[in-house]
XYZ file of C-alpha atoms in Angstrom:
335
model
C 19.042 1.284 11.501
C 15.387 1.652 11.216
C 12.335 -0.392 13.475
C 9.080 -2.309 12.960
C 7.341 -4.154 14.155
C 8.581 -8.048 12.198
C 9.704 -10.508 14.028
C 12.633 -11.211 12.591
C 16.072 -10.438 13.119
C 16.453 -9.107 8.980
C 12.676 -7.997 9.184
C 13.398 -5.966 12.001
C 16.429 -3.998 9.858
C 13.129 -3.229 7.257
C 11.540 -0.005 7.164
C 8.417 0.889 5.310
C 7.387 3.910 3.967
C 4.796 5.994 5.036
C 2.156 7.088 2.776
C 3.236 5.211 -0.988
C 1.862 6.163 -4.388
C -1.463 4.629 -5.975
C -0.211 2.839 -8.519
C 3.393 1.671 -8.916
C 6.575 2.808 -8.567
C 8.074 4.759 -12.191
C 11.442 6.149 -10.362
C 12.887 5.902 -6.962
C 15.975 7.847 -6.272
C 17.815 8.671 -3.169
C 19.080 12.662 -2.871
C 23.228 12.633 -3.807
C 26.185 12.357 -1.048
C 26.668 15.914 -1.832
C 23.112 16.881 -0.749
C 22.567 19.000 2.323
C 19.621 16.507 3.517
C 18.899 12.843 3.862
C 15.824 12.194 1.450
C 14.561 9.916 -0.968
C 12.108 10.522 -4.346
C 9.578 8.649 -5.688
C 7.652 8.631 -8.910
C 4.660 6.710 -9.273
C 2.202 5.618 -12.986
C -0.161 7.313 -11.097
C 1.157 10.558 -11.875
C 2.382 11.894 -8.621
C 5.806 12.495 -7.483
C 6.735 12.819 -3.732
C 9.774 13.082 -1.682
C 10.530 11.422 2.481
C 13.162 12.566 5.073
C 15.132 9.570 5.916
C 15.997 10.299 9.742
C 18.298 8.354 11.859
C 15.411 6.721 13.393
C 12.550 7.569 11.211
C 11.259 8.360 7.372
C 9.273 11.769 7.049
C 6.721 11.866 4.414
C 7.748 16.211 3.111
C 5.931 17.090 -0.228
C 3.683 15.109 -2.917
C 3.003 16.786 -6.083
C 1.583 15.892 -8.851
C 2.253 16.002 -12.776
C 0.986 15.415 -16.695
C 2.762 12.946 -17.578
C 3.853 9.884 -15.812
C 7.468 10.530 -14.388
C 9.995 7.802 -15.857
C 13.058 8.917 -14.438
C 14.486 11.610 -11.900
C 17.719 13.112 -10.721
C 18.730 14.965 -7.619
C 21.367 18.201 -8.181
C 23.728 18.580 -5.937
C 22.503 20.365 -2.874
C 19.130 18.484 -2.951
C 17.043 21.466 -2.904
C 16.017 20.376 -6.902
C 14.391 17.754 -9.059
C 14.214 16.803 -12.079
C 11.687 14.564 -13.696
C 11.190 13.015 -17.453
C 7.994 11.857 -18.082
C 5.891 10.637 -20.902
C 4.992 13.667 -22.392
C 8.030 14.289 -22.985
C 8.242 16.860 -21.038
C 11.192 17.793 -18.563
C 10.621 19.932 -15.435
C 12.471 21.286 -12.682
C 10.996 20.918 -9.027
C 11.977 23.560 -7.060
C 11.537 21.884 -3.672
C 11.933 25.384 -1.244
C 9.154 26.935 -3.346
C 7.603 23.589 -4.229
C 6.658 24.936 -8.039
C 7.331 22.863 -10.973
C 9.631 25.035 -14.396
C 10.020 22.941 -17.621
C 13.074 23.087 -18.084
C 13.657 21.355 -21.208
C 10.806 19.494 -24.294
C 11.083 16.389 -25.929
C 8.877 14.901 -29.283
C 7.527 11.663 -27.191
C 8.778 10.484 -23.715
C 11.783 11.620 -22.095
C 13.276 8.132 -20.710
C 15.832 9.222 -18.312
C 17.087 12.020 -16.540
C 20.408 12.287 -15.204
C 22.394 15.093 -13.586
C 26.106 16.290 -15.219
C 27.704 18.625 -12.385
C 26.015 22.061 -14.110
C 23.939 20.640 -16.682
C 20.907 18.192 -17.509
C 21.085 15.322 -19.963
C 18.242 13.465 -21.097
C 17.348 10.531 -23.256
C 13.825 9.849 -25.003
C 11.470 7.464 -27.568
C 11.841 10.585 -30.266
C 15.071 9.160 -31.192
C 16.746 11.637 -29.515
C 20.269 12.090 -26.562
C 19.610 16.239 -25.454
C 21.682 18.715 -23.094
C 20.042 20.890 -21.302
C 20.989 23.714 -19.692
C 18.198 24.822 -16.560
C 19.309 28.134 -15.856
C 17.819 29.202 -18.818
C 16.088 26.410 -20.064
C 18.067 25.967 -23.080
C 18.596 23.012 -25.406
C 23.026 23.141 -25.452
C 23.411 19.759 -28.077
C 21.269 17.525 -28.712
C 22.305 13.934 -31.134
C 20.225 11.345 -32.775
C 19.974 7.559 -31.363
C 18.862 5.251 -34.079
C 15.750 3.544 -32.687
C 14.139 4.885 -29.050
C 15.611 4.764 -25.934
C 15.239 2.487 -23.340
C 17.719 3.123 -20.681
C 20.914 5.166 -19.723
C 23.328 6.169 -17.714
C 26.029 8.324 -16.884
C 29.227 7.778 -15.078
C 31.145 11.324 -15.979
C 32.810 11.508 -18.324
C 30.786 9.265 -20.239
C 27.537 8.141 -21.507
C 25.734 4.970 -22.606
C 22.575 4.676 -23.371
C 20.531 1.707 -24.363
C 17.398 1.871 -27.702
C 15.356 -0.210 -29.048
C 17.153 -2.014 -31.782
C 19.284 -3.589 -29.505
C 21.821 -1.145 -30.332
C 24.269 0.585 -27.142
C 26.068 4.243 -28.205
C 28.773 4.920 -25.612
C 29.584 9.200 -25.678
C 32.364 10.817 -24.173
C 30.735 14.048 -22.837
C 34.273 15.859 -22.680
C 34.499 18.013 -25.125
C 31.406 16.570 -26.271
C 29.258 14.968 -26.479
C 31.129 12.663 -28.951
C 29.585 9.540 -29.942
C 32.714 7.027 -28.809
C 31.283 3.750 -30.408
C 28.135 2.240 -31.298
C 28.219 -1.067 -29.985
C 25.232 -4.261 -30.647
C 23.543 -5.419 -27.590
C 25.262 -8.434 -26.254
C 23.183 -11.608 -26.090
C 21.179 -13.898 -27.895
C 17.777 -12.866 -28.941
C 15.691 -9.951 -28.845
C 15.098 -9.463 -25.437
C 15.310 -5.653 -24.211
C 17.579 -3.693 -21.889
C 15.461 -2.330 -18.786
C 18.326 -0.845 -16.990
C 21.574 0.173 -17.624
C 24.744 1.225 -14.809
C 27.889 2.090 -16.019
C 30.871 0.183 -13.543
C 34.458 1.627 -12.952
C 36.841 -0.928 -11.250
C 38.201 0.605 -8.101
C 41.747 -1.780 -8.953
C 42.318 -0.165 -13.098
C 39.911 2.550 -13.443
C 39.012 0.357 -16.595
C 35.159 0.877 -17.211
C 32.644 -1.220 -18.559
C 28.681 -0.764 -18.505
C 26.240 -3.435 -17.542
C 22.877 -3.818 -18.779
C 20.315 -5.498 -17.432
C 17.388 -7.300 -19.733
C 14.258 -9.412 -20.094
C 15.599 -12.624 -19.766
C 16.709 -12.839 -16.208
C 20.608 -12.223 -17.127
C 22.939 -8.939 -17.169
C 25.410 -8.442 -18.982
C 28.969 -6.775 -18.949
C 30.312 -4.837 -21.844
C 32.873 -2.284 -22.292
C 34.691 -0.433 -25.341
C 37.435 -2.984 -25.335
C 35.228 -6.203 -24.943
C 32.360 -5.320 -27.504
C 30.383 -8.176 -27.688
C 30.424 -8.903 -24.062
C 31.616 -10.661 -21.299
C 30.146 -13.987 -19.661
C 26.418 -13.028 -18.350
C 24.852 -13.290 -15.018
C 22.291 -15.009 -14.509
C 20.745 -12.790 -11.529
C 16.748 -13.415 -11.755
C 15.962 -16.765 -13.240
C 14.939 -20.473 -11.482
C 14.815 -23.461 -12.424
C 10.981 -25.328 -12.096
C 10.089 -29.033 -13.471
C 11.105 -31.198 -16.135
C 14.273 -29.198 -16.712
C 12.858 -25.881 -17.360
C 13.692 -22.263 -16.643
C 11.717 -19.942 -15.143
C 12.948 -16.312 -16.510
C 11.991 -12.696 -15.117
C 12.317 -9.265 -15.774
C 16.000 -8.235 -14.741
C 13.851 -4.061 -13.573
C 16.956 -2.344 -12.632
C 20.792 -2.597 -11.455
C 22.498 -0.226 -9.573
C 25.995 -0.226 -8.123
C 26.678 1.405 -5.206
C 28.710 4.576 -5.693
C 30.805 4.167 -2.257
C 32.046 0.742 -2.146
C 30.870 -0.779 -5.806
C 28.645 -3.676 -4.722
C 26.338 -3.978 -6.769
C 22.034 -4.724 -6.432
C 19.889 -6.828 -8.766
C 15.789 -6.276 -9.001
C 13.550 -8.265 -10.229
C 10.259 -9.262 -11.536
C 10.370 -12.335 -9.457
C 9.688 -10.420 -6.163
C 13.507 -10.334 -4.834
C 16.583 -8.153 -4.730
C 20.352 -9.645 -5.038
C 23.466 -8.461 -4.082
C 26.210 -8.512 -5.942
C 30.357 -8.085 -5.066
C 32.512 -5.054 -6.911
C 31.692 -6.401 -10.800
C 28.858 -8.598 -10.024
C 32.047 -11.218 -9.349
C 29.851 -12.938 -6.952
C 26.087 -13.087 -5.072
C 26.496 -11.959 -1.913
C 22.884 -12.404 -0.643
C 19.459 -13.201 -2.164
C 15.704 -11.684 -0.280
C 13.030 -13.477 -0.300
C 10.643 -13.837 -2.704
C 7.676 -10.953 -2.418
C 3.845 -11.027 -3.561
C 5.057 -8.213 -5.839
C 7.492 -7.878 -8.899
C 9.728 -5.047 -7.077
C 9.695 -2.334 -9.904
C 12.344 0.239 -8.563
C 15.343 0.169 -6.120
C 17.943 2.806 -5.079
C 20.897 3.563 -2.886
C 21.911 5.993 -0.466
C 24.440 8.940 -1.466
C 26.705 7.249 1.566
C 26.120 3.434 0.813
C 24.254 2.099 3.558
C 20.829 2.209 2.717
C 18.831 0.681 0.169
C 15.485 1.247 -1.128
C 13.269 -0.882 -3.336
C 9.811 -0.842 -4.371
C 7.085 -3.283 -4.647
C 4.498 -2.827 -7.187
C 2.767 -4.944 -10.276
C 5.194 -4.154 -13.455
C 2.198 -6.123 -15.659
C 5.552 -8.179 -17.026
C 2.857 -11.733 -16.779
C -0.289 -9.830 -18.582
C -3.714 -8.020 -17.177
C -4.462 -11.570 -16.709
C -2.688 -11.833 -13.107
C -2.526 -8.003 -11.534
C -4.082 -8.262 -8.313
C -5.657 -4.797 -7.183
C -6.375 -5.897 -3.408
C -1.802 -5.254 -3.869
C -0.947 -1.856 -2.691
C 2.030 -0.374 -4.179
C 4.789 -0.477 -1.296
C 8.189 0.888 -0.677
C 10.918 -0.338 2.118
C 14.077 1.128 3.524
C 17.105 -1.412 4.555
C 20.430 -2.030 5.277
C 22.865 -2.185 2.078
C 24.665 -5.720 1.955
C 28.420 -5.281 1.461
């Protein structure tokens, strides 16, 4: 699919994006399958936002812009003509790619942590302890709900939205005729481990909905309205060291391939893992990269996997190496 000068057969399938940001990637999103083009977006802690066009034989940088705040999340509209950005200043901006102009469509009192496009409106969650819904056409707030604590992660699979908060609470909302809070649950697992990422899953055979919570203890937990305390967790990014001790790594992101329902996790151990539907089994584990994998994304057709290498500060400032630069790679998704 992509060509490179690497030696192994596996590496020949990997393509590195040109002109990456100068700091670690904070948001990474492919354009949706309904988009008019195949493109990938990356936002960075250097406050830049960039887009590359993904073609059959190459990836071409298209446009770059600088923000006032760090982009923490992004969402494409259905046609791939606009991207909505949530940043550390609390701003929710629309980036019109045809005019290359930014327009504010909403604002939070503190940093806007997540951003999701829901058909004709926008859903954002924030460190100001709210979930809000916006009409980007008029820059008006359609609805606001208060959260018990700061939002750490969220996902939407219509008509369900789920938000994980800093106090270990997980809130499920129905968006039909809503938003209406359906349940307020406790995040599964022992200890005060942060949720770093959340992905809503719908089983193809039964249609039942659950969600997967990626945490800082190297584990991913499945939870649902029927299994509120959670299912048996999956040990993703943990490795045994000497004397029987476990070396645990942060699971920075969990994503679901919406075409196949297979899944992927990435961690601060510099490893990505492909999993079967519902994380029923590990399909593949990558080599250990020389940097953490901070973000990942799956193309709208389910064929391409993107992952970003960079320092995520999980080991503290003393392990930061300024000579290691951020990188973004594309490779086929393993099913």
